[in-house]
Amino acid sequence: MFKENKYYGEVWFKSAEDNKCFCVLELINDEVHITTNLSERLPAYQIELIYGVFTGLGYLTFVNCKIKNSSNGIVETKTYKPKYTFACAYHLIEPIGLKINEFQIDNLAIVSWVRKMHRYNSLEDKLEKEDDVVHNTNITEDLSIKITKSTSYTSNHNFFRMDNVGYVDFKSEKKLSILESIDLYNSFQKLFHFLYGKSVQFKAFNFKCLSCGNWASLYYKDDFNKENISGFIALDYDTIKDDLSNIIKHWYNNEGIGYCADIIIENLLSVKTSHSRRFTNSYTAFEAYSLKFGNKIKNSSFAKDLLEQKQLLVDITNIPEDDIKTYVSKIVRHRDYLIHRTKTKNNIFSQFELLYISFLLDYLVGLGLVKQMEVSDKIIEKIIERAKSTYQDMQSVNRLLNKDLLVDNNNKVQPSM
C-alpha cells in the first residue's frame, strides 16, 4: 500500500467538508502518523474519523485517530495516529458497516517459507525461473484460503527488476466485516508462527469493494509479526505441503487447537519475558491440552497427565526412565512455588533450567496438536528431533555460553587463612 515513507494531501472532518487542511502522512515503525492543523473545537483525545485525499494514494479514511502530539504557535498543529487506514483510488471508504467477501494480504515472509529461488544459468547465459507455488484449501463450504509464492516485474528504459512476492488470499461466500476479516488473517499469522516461527508486517491488505467492484486497501500495525525466527517447529513449505490442507482445516475449525496454541504463540511472540513467566505459560498450555485432548484419567492432575507421556519425555530429554517421576514432581513443585509461594525455594530449578522446561512443555503440546491435525509420521519425527536438539544440544551449548566465572567461584569453599 505504501511505497514511500511520506505523502502529502488534504484532510477534513465529515461534518465540515469545506474546511480542508494541508496534511503530511508519514509511516514510522509500521504505524501511520498524520500531521495537520485540522482539529476539533472541543478538547478530544481521539477522533473517530478523518477523511483525506493524498497524492500517490487516492482517497483515505483514517479510523480511531489518537492525538499523539499537539503544539500551539501561530497555528495549532496536531499529529494523529490512526489505528486503521483505508485507501481507495475511486472513492472514500466508509468503514462503519463495511462488508467484504474477498481479500488478499501481501506478506514477504511467505517467500522465505516457500524457498523457491530463481537461478541464473551461466553456461547458457539465461535466467531459469521457478514455477509459481499455489496452495488452495477449502476451510469450510463457504470459506477458502490460497497461499501463493510468485514473482512481480518492474521495468523501464534503464532496468528490468524481478521481486519475489508472497500472498495469502481469503474468499468467502458470506459477507464479512473488516474485523472478521482481520481475525481470519490473524489466525493465519498464528498458524504461520506455529509452523514456521517468523512473520513480518504485511505490505498490503487489499479487499474487493462490494459497492463498486474495484479493489481498495486497509493498513494497520500487525501485532503478530516478528522478524526473528523462533526455531520452535520451523517446518518449511516443502516439508509440510502434503499435510498443509489438513493442518489449515483443523486450525480454523477446531476451537480446542486454537485455545491451546494461543498460549504457545504468546511465548513465541513475547519479548524479554522472564523465564518464570514463560514457564507458567507453558505449564498452563499443557494443562489446557490435557483438558481438551488428554486421556480421561480418574483424579487427573498435571503430574499424572505428564507421566502419561513418559516415553516421549525420555526420548526428548534423555533423562533415565527411573528418574522421570522425580523430574515431573520437581516441575510441579516449582510451579506451586511460583504461583502460590506455598513451598520453600529449596529443590527447585534454576532460571536457566526453567527456560528449557518451558521449551519441553511447549513441544509436548505442539506435538499433541499436530497429531490432532492428522499430520504424517514424518512430520511428527521431525518435530521430535527438533525438540531433542533444543532440550539437549542447545541447552548444553547455552549452559557453557552462560557460565559465569564469578558466580561459580563464589560457590566454592574459600581456603582458610
PDB file of C-alpha atoms in Angstrom, residues 104-108 110-111 113 133 135 145-152 163-170 185 188 203-204 206:
ATOM      1  CA  GLN A 104      -5.556 -10.587  -0.231  1.00  0.00           C
ATOM      2  CA  ILE A 105      -2.561  -9.897   2.026  1.00  0.00           C
ATOM      3  CA  ASP A 106       0.970  -9.400   0.703  1.00  0.00           C
ATOM      4  CA  ASN A 107       3.403 -10.879   3.259  1.00  0.00           C
ATOM      5  CA  LEU A 108       7.065 -11.262   2.299  1.00  0.00           C
ATOM      6  CA  ILE A 110       5.802 -16.402   2.745  1.00  0.00           C
ATOM      7  CA  VAL A 111       8.671 -16.090   0.246  1.00  0.00           C
ATOM      8  CA  TRP A 113       8.937 -20.047   3.923  1.00  0.00           C
ATOM      9  CA  VAL A 133       3.655 -22.092  -5.924  1.00  0.00           C
ATOM     10  CA  HIS A 135      -1.745 -23.968  -2.411  1.00  0.00           C
ATOM     11  CA  ILE A 145      -7.717 -19.825   1.536  1.00  0.00           C
ATOM     12  CA  LYS A 146      -4.975 -19.655  -1.085  1.00  0.00           C
ATOM     13  CA  ILE A 147      -1.267 -19.295  -0.350  1.00  0.00           C
ATOM     14  CA  THR A 148       0.873 -18.097  -3.257  1.00  0.00           C
ATOM     15  CA  LYS A 149       4.563 -17.520  -3.867  1.00  0.00           C
ATOM     16  CA  SER A 150       5.070 -15.700  -7.157  1.00  0.00           C
ATOM     17  CA  THR A 151       7.161 -13.058  -8.924  1.00  0.00           C
ATOM     18  CA  SER A 152       6.413  -9.441  -9.789  1.00  0.00           C
ATOM     19  CA  ASP A 163      10.811  -9.392  -6.986  1.00  0.00           C
ATOM     20  CA  ASN A 164       9.622 -12.471  -5.155  1.00  0.00           C
ATOM     21  CA  VAL A 165       6.208 -11.937  -3.554  1.00  0.00           C
ATOM     22  CA  GLY A 166       4.027 -13.962  -1.201  1.00  0.00           C
ATOM     23  CA  TYR A 167       0.255 -13.706  -0.819  1.00  0.00           C
ATOM     24  CA  VAL A 168      -2.475 -15.228   1.259  1.00  0.00           C
ATOM     25  CA  ASP A 169      -5.991 -14.865  -0.203  1.00  0.00           C
ATOM     26  CA  PHE A 170      -9.309 -15.449   1.522  1.00  0.00           C
ATOM     27  CA  TYR A 185      -5.718 -13.185   8.835  1.00  0.00           C
ATOM     28  CA  PHE A 188      -3.217 -17.432   9.639  1.00  0.00           C
ATOM     29  CA  LYS A 203       2.945  -4.754   2.622  1.00  0.00           C
ATOM     30  CA  ALA A 204      -0.692  -4.601   1.522  1.00  0.00           C
ATOM     31  CA  ASN A 206      -6.313  -5.425  -0.339  1.00  0.00           C
TER      32      ASN A 206
END
